[in-house]
Amino acid sequence: MDQPLLWSALLGVVLLGGLIRLLSRGAVLTPRAVPLRPWERALVIIAGVLLIFHCSAMFFGPWVDAVPGLEPAARAVRASGTASQIAYVLPAAAIVVGWRRIWWPALAAVAVTLVGVGVTMFIPFPLVVHLLWLTALILSALAVSMFLVGDPRKPAVWQPSKLEKI
């Protein structure tokens, strides 16, 4: 699997999803949307940043190590020992807790992909299997963020039907 192509495509999809969410100013799928309490939102954001750090330390080590103060933590993550497992499991669980009120099939998809990423990271699997689980996790988390997190009483400004006018 061509990793630069995969990472570039995922970054593009995430940026596009973020742009759509920003322009819509609300959850795109409002009938199933759930507003997050401030502490839930903070928990998911912090946990997401920690998981991004974990993944970046593994795949983009030289870049992470170049940031002052991050090298020791990144080295611990790359060692794939107990510290790395805790650094993955705690934020993964925090995301599930933060999103626990979203539509259960979507939460189940995120939880299953979080488990899949963890299993393929800490038990020897081919890299391509781990990258497939990572891709599934990123896409499912993006979908939840775009479609299911927001105030259902405030419909999105942007609606798919408005694309027909373009």
JSON list of C-alpha atoms in Angstrom, two decimals:
[
{"chain": "A", "resi": 1, "resn": "MET", "atom": "CA", "xyz": [0.00, 0.00, 0.00]},
{"chain": "A", "resi": 2, "resn": "ASP", "atom": "CA", "xyz": [1.33, 3.39, -1.00]},
{"chain": "A", "resi": 3, "resn": "GLN", "atom": "CA", "xyz": [1.40, 5.18, 2.36]},
{"chain": "A", "resi": 4, "resn": "PRO", "atom": "CA", "xyz": [2.00, 8.74, 1.09]},
{"chain": "A", "resi": 5, "resn": "LEU", "atom": "CA", "xyz": [-1.01, 8.36, -1.19]},
{"chain": "A", "resi": 6, "resn": "LEU", "atom": "CA", "xyz": [-3.15, 6.92, 1.62]},
{"chain": "A", "resi": 7, "resn": "TRP", "atom": "CA", "xyz": [-2.20, 9.62, 4.13]},
{"chain": "A", "resi": 8, "resn": "SER", "atom": "CA", "xyz": [-2.71, 12.35, 1.52]},
{"chain": "A", "resi": 9, "resn": "ALA", "atom": "CA", "xyz": [-6.12, 11.01, 0.55]},
{"chain": "A", "resi": 10, "resn": "LEU", "atom": "CA", "xyz": [-7.20, 10.69, 4.19]},
{"chain": "A", "resi": 11, "resn": "LEU", "atom": "CA", "xyz": [-6.00, 14.21, 4.95]},
{"chain": "A", "resi": 12, "resn": "GLY", "atom": "CA", "xyz": [-7.93, 15.50, 1.94]},
{"chain": "A", "resi": 13, "resn": "VAL", "atom": "CA", "xyz": [-11.12, 13.70, 2.97]},
{"chain": "A", "resi": 14, "resn": "VAL", "atom": "CA", "xyz": [-10.83, 14.94, 6.56]},
{"chain": "A", "resi": 15, "resn": "LEU", "atom": "CA", "xyz": [-10.20, 18.54, 5.42]},
{"chain": "A", "resi": 16, "resn": "LEU", "atom": "CA", "xyz": [-13.15, 18.36, 3.02]},
{"chain": "A", "resi": 17, "resn": "GLY", "atom": "CA", "xyz": [-15.37, 16.94, 5.77]},
{"chain": "A", "resi": 18, "resn": "GLY", "atom": "CA", "xyz": [-14.24, 19.64, 8.17]},
{"chain": "A", "resi": 19, "resn": "LEU", "atom": "CA", "xyz": [-14.94, 22.31, 5.56]},
{"chain": "A", "resi": 20, "resn": "ILE", "atom": "CA", "xyz": [-18.43, 20.93, 4.93]},
{"chain": "A", "resi": 21, "resn": "ARG", "atom": "CA", "xyz": [-19.10, 20.83, 8.66]},
{"chain": "A", "resi": 22, "resn": "LEU", "atom": "CA", "xyz": [-17.78, 24.38, 9.09]},
{"chain": "A", "resi": 23, "resn": "LEU", "atom": "CA", "xyz": [-19.84, 25.73, 6.21]},
{"chain": "A", "resi": 24, "resn": "SER", "atom": "CA", "xyz": [-22.98, 23.91, 7.34]},
{"chain": "A", "resi": 25, "resn": "ARG", "atom": "CA", "xyz": [-22.59, 25.28, 10.89]},
{"chain": "A", "resi": 26, "resn": "GLY", "atom": "CA", "xyz": [-24.28, 22.19, 12.28]},
{"chain": "A", "resi": 27, "resn": "ALA", "atom": "CA", "xyz": [-24.71, 18.47, 11.99]},
{"chain": "A", "resi": 28, "resn": "VAL", "atom": "CA", "xyz": [-25.55, 17.55, 8.43]},
{"chain": "A", "resi": 29, "resn": "LEU", "atom": "CA", "xyz": [-27.88, 14.71, 9.51]},
{"chain": "A", "resi": 30, "resn": "THR", "atom": "CA", "xyz": [-29.94, 16.65, 12.04]},
{"chain": "A", "resi": 31, "resn": "PRO", "atom": "CA", "xyz": [-32.71, 14.09, 12.74]},
{"chain": "A", "resi": 32, "resn": "ARG", "atom": "CA", "xyz": [-30.16, 11.81, 14.45]},
{"chain": "A", "resi": 33, "resn": "ALA", "atom": "CA", "xyz": [-27.84, 14.53, 15.75]},
{"chain": "A", "resi": 34, "resn": "VAL", "atom": "CA", "xyz": [-27.03, 14.77, 19.44]},
{"chain": "A", "resi": 35, "resn": "PRO", "atom": "CA", "xyz": [-25.62, 17.87, 21.13]},
{"chain": "A", "resi": 36, "resn": "LEU", "atom": "CA", "xyz": [-22.51, 17.25, 23.19]},
{"chain": "A", "resi": 37, "resn": "ARG", "atom": "CA", "xyz": [-22.16, 18.78, 26.61]},
{"chain": "A", "resi": 38, "resn": "PRO", "atom": "CA", "xyz": [-19.06, 20.97, 26.95]},
{"chain": "A", "resi": 39, "resn": "TRP", "atom": "CA", "xyz": [-17.19, 18.31, 28.96]},
{"chain": "A", "resi": 40, "resn": "GLU", "atom": "CA", "xyz": [-18.07, 15.62, 26.38]},
{"chain": "A", "resi": 41, "resn": "ARG", "atom": "CA", "xyz": [-16.84, 17.82, 23.55]},
{"chain": "A", "resi": 42, "resn": "ALA", "atom": "CA", "xyz": [-13.60, 18.58, 25.43]},
{"chain": "A", "resi": 43, "resn": "LEU", "atom": "CA", "xyz": [-13.12, 14.89, 26.23]},
{"chain": "A", "resi": 44, "resn": "VAL", "atom": "CA", "xyz": [-13.52, 13.85, 22.58]},
{"chain": "A", "resi": 45, "resn": "ILE", "atom": "CA", "xyz": [-11.25, 16.63, 21.31]},
{"chain": "A", "resi": 46, "resn": "ILE", "atom": "CA", "xyz": [-8.47, 15.91, 23.83]},
{"chain": "A", "resi": 47, "resn": "ALA", "atom": "CA", "xyz": [-8.74, 12.15, 23.24]},
{"chain": "A", "resi": 48, "resn": "GLY", "atom": "CA", "xyz": [-8.67, 12.71, 19.49]},
{"chain": "A", "resi": 49, "resn": "VAL", "atom": "CA", "xyz": [-5.53, 14.83, 19.75]},
{"chain": "A", "resi": 50, "resn": "LEU", "atom": "CA", "xyz": [-3.89, 12.14, 21.90]},
{"chain": "A", "resi": 51, "resn": "LEU", "atom": "CA", "xyz": [-4.76, 9.44, 19.36]},
{"chain": "A", "resi": 52, "resn": "ILE", "atom": "CA", "xyz": [-3.44, 11.62, 16.54]},
{"chain": "A", "resi": 53, "resn": "PHE", "atom": "CA", "xyz": [-0.22, 12.03, 18.54]},
{"chain": "A", "resi": 54, "resn": "HIS", "atom": "CA", "xyz": [-0.02, 8.25, 19.06]},
{"chain": "A", "resi": 55, "resn": "CYS", "atom": "CA", "xyz": [-0.47, 7.59, 15.34]},
{"chain": "A", "resi": 56, "resn": "SER", "atom": "CA", "xyz": [1.91, 10.38, 14.36]},
{"chain": "A", "resi": 57, "resn": "ALA", "atom": "CA", "xyz": [4.58, 9.08, 16.72]},
{"chain": "A", "resi": 58, "resn": "MET", "atom": "CA", "xyz": [4.34, 5.69, 15.03]},
{"chain": "A", "resi": 59, "resn": "PHE", "atom": "CA", "xyz": [4.19, 6.75, 11.38]},
{"chain": "A", "resi": 60, "resn": "PHE", "atom": "CA", "xyz": [5.84, 10.18, 11.36]},
{"chain": "A", "resi": 61, "resn": "GLY", "atom": "CA", "xyz": [8.45, 9.72, 14.10]},
{"chain": "A", "resi": 62, "resn": "PRO", "atom": "CA", "xyz": [11.11, 12.13, 12.79]},
{"chain": "A", "resi": 63, "resn": "TRP", "atom": "CA", "xyz": [8.56, 14.92, 12.46]},
{"chain": "A", "resi": 64, "resn": "VAL", "atom": "CA", "xyz": [7.15, 14.36, 15.95]},
{"chain": "A", "resi": 65, "resn": "ASP", "atom": "CA", "xyz": [10.63, 14.06, 17.46]},
{"chain": "A", "resi": 66, "resn": "ALA", "atom": "CA", "xyz": [11.53, 17.42, 15.95]},
{"chain": "A", "resi": 67, "resn": "VAL", "atom": "CA", "xyz": [8.96, 19.14, 18.20]},
{"chain": "A", "resi": 68, "resn": "PRO", "atom": "CA", "xyz": [10.70, 20.15, 21.43]},
{"chain": "A", "resi": 69, "resn": "GLY", "atom": "CA", "xyz": [9.60, 18.03, 24.38]},
{"chain": "A", "resi": 70, "resn": "LEU", "atom": "CA", "xyz": [7.68, 15.37, 22.43]},
{"chain": "A", "resi": 71, "resn": "GLU", "atom": "CA", "xyz": [10.53, 12.94, 21.73]},
{"chain": "A", "resi": 72, "resn": "PRO", "atom": "CA", "xyz": [10.39, 11.04, 25.08]},
{"chain": "A", "resi": 73, "resn": "ALA", "atom": "CA", "xyz": [6.64, 10.47, 24.84]},
{"chain": "A", "resi": 74, "resn": "ALA", "atom": "CA", "xyz": [6.92, 9.51, 21.17]},
{"chain": "A", "resi": 75, "resn": "ARG", "atom": "CA", "xyz": [9.71, 7.06, 21.96]},
{"chain": "A", "resi": 76, "resn": "ALA", "atom": "CA", "xyz": [7.52, 5.44, 24.64]},
{"chain": "A", "resi": 77, "resn": "VAL", "atom": "CA", "xyz": [4.68, 5.12, 22.14]},
{"chain": "A", "resi": 78, "resn": "ARG", "atom": "CA", "xyz": [6.95, 3.57, 19.50]},
{"chain": "A", "resi": 79, "resn": "ALA", "atom": "CA", "xyz": [8.22, 1.01, 22.01]},
{"chain": "A", "resi": 80, "resn": "SER", "atom": "CA", "xyz": [4.72, -0.58, 21.84]},
{"chain": "A", "resi": 81, "resn": "GLY", "atom": "CA", "xyz": [4.94, -1.59, 25.50]},
{"chain": "A", "resi": 82, "resn": "THR", "atom": "CA", "xyz": [2.56, -0.96, 28.36]},
{"chain": "A", "resi": 83, "resn": "ALA", "atom": "CA", "xyz": [2.95, 2.83, 28.16]},
{"chain": "A", "resi": 84, "resn": "SER", "atom": "CA", "xyz": [2.02, 2.76, 24.47]},
{"chain": "A", "resi": 85, "resn": "GLN", "atom": "CA", "xyz": [-0.97, 0.53, 25.13]},
{"chain": "A", "resi": 86, "resn": "ILE", "atom": "CA", "xyz": [-2.23, 2.82, 27.89]},
{"chain": "A", "resi": 87, "resn": "ALA", "atom": "CA", "xyz": [-1.62, 5.84, 25.64]},
{"chain": "A", "resi": 88, "resn": "TYR", "atom": "CA", "xyz": [-3.91, 4.22, 23.09]},
{"chain": "A", "resi": 89, "resn": "VAL", "atom": "CA", "xyz": [-6.59, 2.55, 25.21]},
{"chain": "A", "resi": 90, "resn": "LEU", "atom": "CA", "xyz": [-7.39, 5.50, 27.49]},
{"chain": "A", "resi": 91, "resn": "PRO", "atom": "CA", "xyz": [-8.08, 8.03, 24.71]},
{"chain": "A", "resi": 92, "resn": "ALA", "atom": "CA", "xyz": [-9.93, 5.38, 22.68]},
{"chain": "A", "resi": 93, "resn": "ALA", "atom": "CA", "xyz": [-12.20, 4.68, 25.65]},
{"chain": "A", "resi": 94, "resn": "ALA", "atom": "CA", "xyz": [-12.61, 8.41, 26.25]},
{"chain": "A", "resi": 95, "resn": "ILE", "atom": "CA", "xyz": [-13.93, 8.88, 22.72]},
{"chain": "A", "resi": 96, "resn": "VAL", "atom": "CA", "xyz": [-16.52, 6.17, 23.25]},
{"chain": "A", "resi": 97, "resn": "VAL", "atom": "CA", "xyz": [-17.53, 7.78, 26.56]},
{"chain": "A", "resi": 98, "resn": "GLY", "atom": "CA", "xyz": [-17.72, 11.24, 25.00]},
{"chain": "A", "resi": 99, "resn": "TRP", "atom": "CA", "xyz": [-19.86, 10.00, 22.12]},
{"chain": "A", "resi": 100, "resn": "ARG", "atom": "CA", "xyz": [-21.91, 7.50, 24.15]},
{"chain": "A", "resi": 101, "resn": "ARG", "atom": "CA", "xyz": [-25.20, 9.28, 23.37]},
{"chain": "A", "resi": 102, "resn": "ILE", "atom": "CA", "xyz": [-24.88, 9.26, 19.59]},
{"chain": "A", "resi": 103, "resn": "TRP", "atom": "CA", "xyz": [-26.88, 6.87, 17.42]},
{"chain": "A", "resi": 104, "resn": "TRP", "atom": "CA", "xyz": [-25.80, 3.43, 18.63]},
{"chain": "A", "resi": 105, "resn": "PRO", "atom": "CA", "xyz": [-24.90, 1.86, 15.23]},
{"chain": "A", "resi": 106, "resn": "ALA", "atom": "CA", "xyz": [-22.48, 4.74, 14.59]},
{"chain": "A", "resi": 107, "resn": "LEU", "atom": "CA", "xyz": [-21.01, 4.43, 18.07]},
{"chain": "A", "resi": 108, "resn": "ALA", "atom": "CA", "xyz": [-20.62, 0.69, 17.54]},
{"chain": "A", "resi": 109, "resn": "ALA", "atom": "CA", "xyz": [-18.78, 1.34, 14.25]},
{"chain": "A", "resi": 110, "resn": "VAL", "atom": "CA", "xyz": [-16.37, 3.74, 15.96]},
{"chain": "A", "resi": 111, "resn": "ALA", "atom": "CA", "xyz": [-15.85, 1.34, 18.88]},
{"chain": "A", "resi": 112, "resn": "VAL", "atom": "CA", "xyz": [-15.22, -1.64, 16.59]},
{"chain": "A", "resi": 113, "resn": "THR", "atom": "CA", "xyz": [-12.73, 0.32, 14.50]},
{"chain": "A", "resi": 114, "resn": "LEU", "atom": "CA", "xyz": [-10.95, 1.56, 17.64]},
{"chain": "A", "resi": 115, "resn": "VAL", "atom": "CA", "xyz": [-10.60, -2.06, 18.78]},
{"chain": "A", "resi": 116, "resn": "GLY", "atom": "CA", "xyz": [-9.46, -3.11, 15.31]},
{"chain": "A", "resi": 117, "resn": "VAL", "atom": "CA", "xyz": [-6.75, -0.45, 15.25]},
{"chain": "A", "resi": 118, "resn": "GLY", "atom": "CA", "xyz": [-5.57, -1.43, 18.73]},
{"chain": "A", "resi": 119, "resn": "VAL", "atom": "CA", "xyz": [-5.51, -5.15, 17.99]},
{"chain": "A", "resi": 120, "resn": "THR", "atom": "CA", "xyz": [-3.64, -4.74, 14.71]},
{"chain": "A", "resi": 121, "resn": "MET", "atom": "CA", "xyz": [-1.18, -2.37, 16.34]},
{"chain": "A", "resi": 122, "resn": "PHE", "atom": "CA", "xyz": [-0.20, -4.44, 19.37]},
{"chain": "A", "resi": 123, "resn": "ILE", "atom": "CA", "xyz": [-0.58, -7.96, 17.93]},
{"chain": "A", "resi": 124, "resn": "PRO", "atom": "CA", "xyz": [1.56, -8.68, 14.87]},
{"chain": "A", "resi": 125, "resn": "PHE", "atom": "CA", "xyz": [-0.51, -8.15, 11.73]},
{"chain": "A", "resi": 126, "resn": "PRO", "atom": "CA", "xyz": [0.59, -7.07, 8.27]},
{"chain": "A", "resi": 127, "resn": "LEU", "atom": "CA", "xyz": [0.88, -3.30, 8.03]},
{"chain": "A", "resi": 128, "resn": "VAL", "atom": "CA", "xyz": [-1.78, -3.15, 5.33]},
{"chain": "A", "resi": 129, "resn": "VAL", "atom": "CA", "xyz": [-4.36, -4.64, 7.75]},
{"chain": "A", "resi": 130, "resn": "HIS", "atom": "CA", "xyz": [-3.53, -1.99, 10.34]},
{"chain": "A", "resi": 131, "resn": "LEU", "atom": "CA", "xyz": [-3.76, 0.76, 7.72]},
{"chain": "A", "resi": 132, "resn": "LEU", "atom": "CA", "xyz": [-7.18, -0.51, 6.62]},
{"chain": "A", "resi": 133, "resn": "TRP", "atom": "CA", "xyz": [-8.43, -0.40, 10.22]},
{"chain": "A", "resi": 134, "resn": "LEU", "atom": "CA", "xyz": [-6.97, 3.11, 10.61]},
{"chain": "A", "resi": 135, "resn": "THR", "atom": "CA", "xyz": [-8.74, 4.22, 7.46]},
{"chain": "A", "resi": 136, "resn": "ALA", "atom": "CA", "xyz": [-12.03, 2.78, 8.71]},
{"chain": "A", "resi": 137, "resn": "LEU", "atom": "CA", "xyz": [-11.58, 4.53, 12.05]},
{"chain": "A", "resi": 138, "resn": "ILE", "atom": "CA", "xyz": [-10.79, 7.89, 10.50]},
{"chain": "A", "resi": 139, "resn": "LEU", "atom": "CA", "xyz": [-13.75, 7.68, 8.15]},
{"chain": "A", "resi": 140, "resn": "SER", "atom": "CA", "xyz": [-16.21, 6.52, 10.84]},
{"chain": "A", "resi": 141, "resn": "ALA", "atom": "CA", "xyz": [-15.06, 9.22, 13.28]},
{"chain": "A", "resi": 142, "resn": "LEU", "atom": "CA", "xyz": [-15.31, 11.84, 10.53]},
{"chain": "A", "resi": 143, "resn": "ALA", "atom": "CA", "xyz": [-18.83, 10.66, 9.70]},
{"chain": "A", "resi": 144, "resn": "VAL", "atom": "CA", "xyz": [-19.89, 10.91, 13.34]},
{"chain": "A", "resi": 145, "resn": "SER", "atom": "CA", "xyz": [-18.37, 14.38, 13.63]},
{"chain": "A", "resi": 146, "resn": "MET", "atom": "CA", "xyz": [-20.05, 15.60, 10.46]},
{"chain": "A", "resi": 147, "resn": "PHE", "atom": "CA", "xyz": [-23.44, 13.95, 10.66]},
{"chain": "A", "resi": 148, "resn": "LEU", "atom": "CA", "xyz": [-24.29, 13.06, 14.24]},
{"chain": "A", "resi": 149, "resn": "VAL", "atom": "CA", "xyz": [-22.80, 15.65, 16.59]},
{"chain": "A", "resi": 150, "resn": "GLY", "atom": "CA", "xyz": [-24.79, 18.85, 16.86]},
{"chain": "A", "resi": 151, "resn": "ASP", "atom": "CA", "xyz": [-27.99, 20.40, 18.06]},
{"chain": "A", "resi": 152, "resn": "PRO", "atom": "CA", "xyz": [-30.95, 18.81, 16.28]},
{"chain": "A", "resi": 153, "resn": "ARG", "atom": "CA", "xyz": [-32.98, 21.96, 16.94]},
{"chain": "A", "resi": 154, "resn": "LYS", "atom": "CA", "xyz": [-30.54, 23.95, 14.78]},
{"chain": "A", "resi": 155, "resn": "PRO", "atom": "CA", "xyz": [-30.63, 22.45, 11.30]},
{"chain": "A", "resi": 156, "resn": "ALA", "atom": "CA", "xyz": [-27.54, 22.79, 9.19]},
{"chain": "A", "resi": 157, "resn": "VAL", "atom": "CA", "xyz": [-27.35, 25.86, 6.97]},
{"chain": "A", "resi": 158, "resn": "TRP", "atom": "CA", "xyz": [-25.92, 23.78, 4.14]},
{"chain": "A", "resi": 159, "resn": "GLN", "atom": "CA", "xyz": [-28.16, 21.08, 2.77]},
{"chain": "A", "resi": 160, "resn": "PRO", "atom": "CA", "xyz": [-27.26, 18.53, 0.07]},
{"chain": "A", "resi": 161, "resn": "SER", "atom": "CA", "xyz": [-30.23, 19.71, -2.05]},
{"chain": "A", "resi": 162, "resn": "LYS", "atom": "CA", "xyz": [-28.58, 23.12, -2.43]},
{"chain": "A", "resi": 163, "resn": "LEU", "atom": "CA", "xyz": [-25.83, 21.49, -4.49]},
{"chain": "A", "resi": 164, "resn": "GLU", "atom": "CA", "xyz": [-28.33, 21.05, -7.30]},
{"chain": "A", "resi": 165, "resn": "LYS", "atom": "CA", "xyz": [-28.27, 24.81, -7.90]},
{"chain": "A", "resi": 166, "resn": "ILE", "atom": "CA", "xyz": [-24.54, 24.80, -8.59]}
]
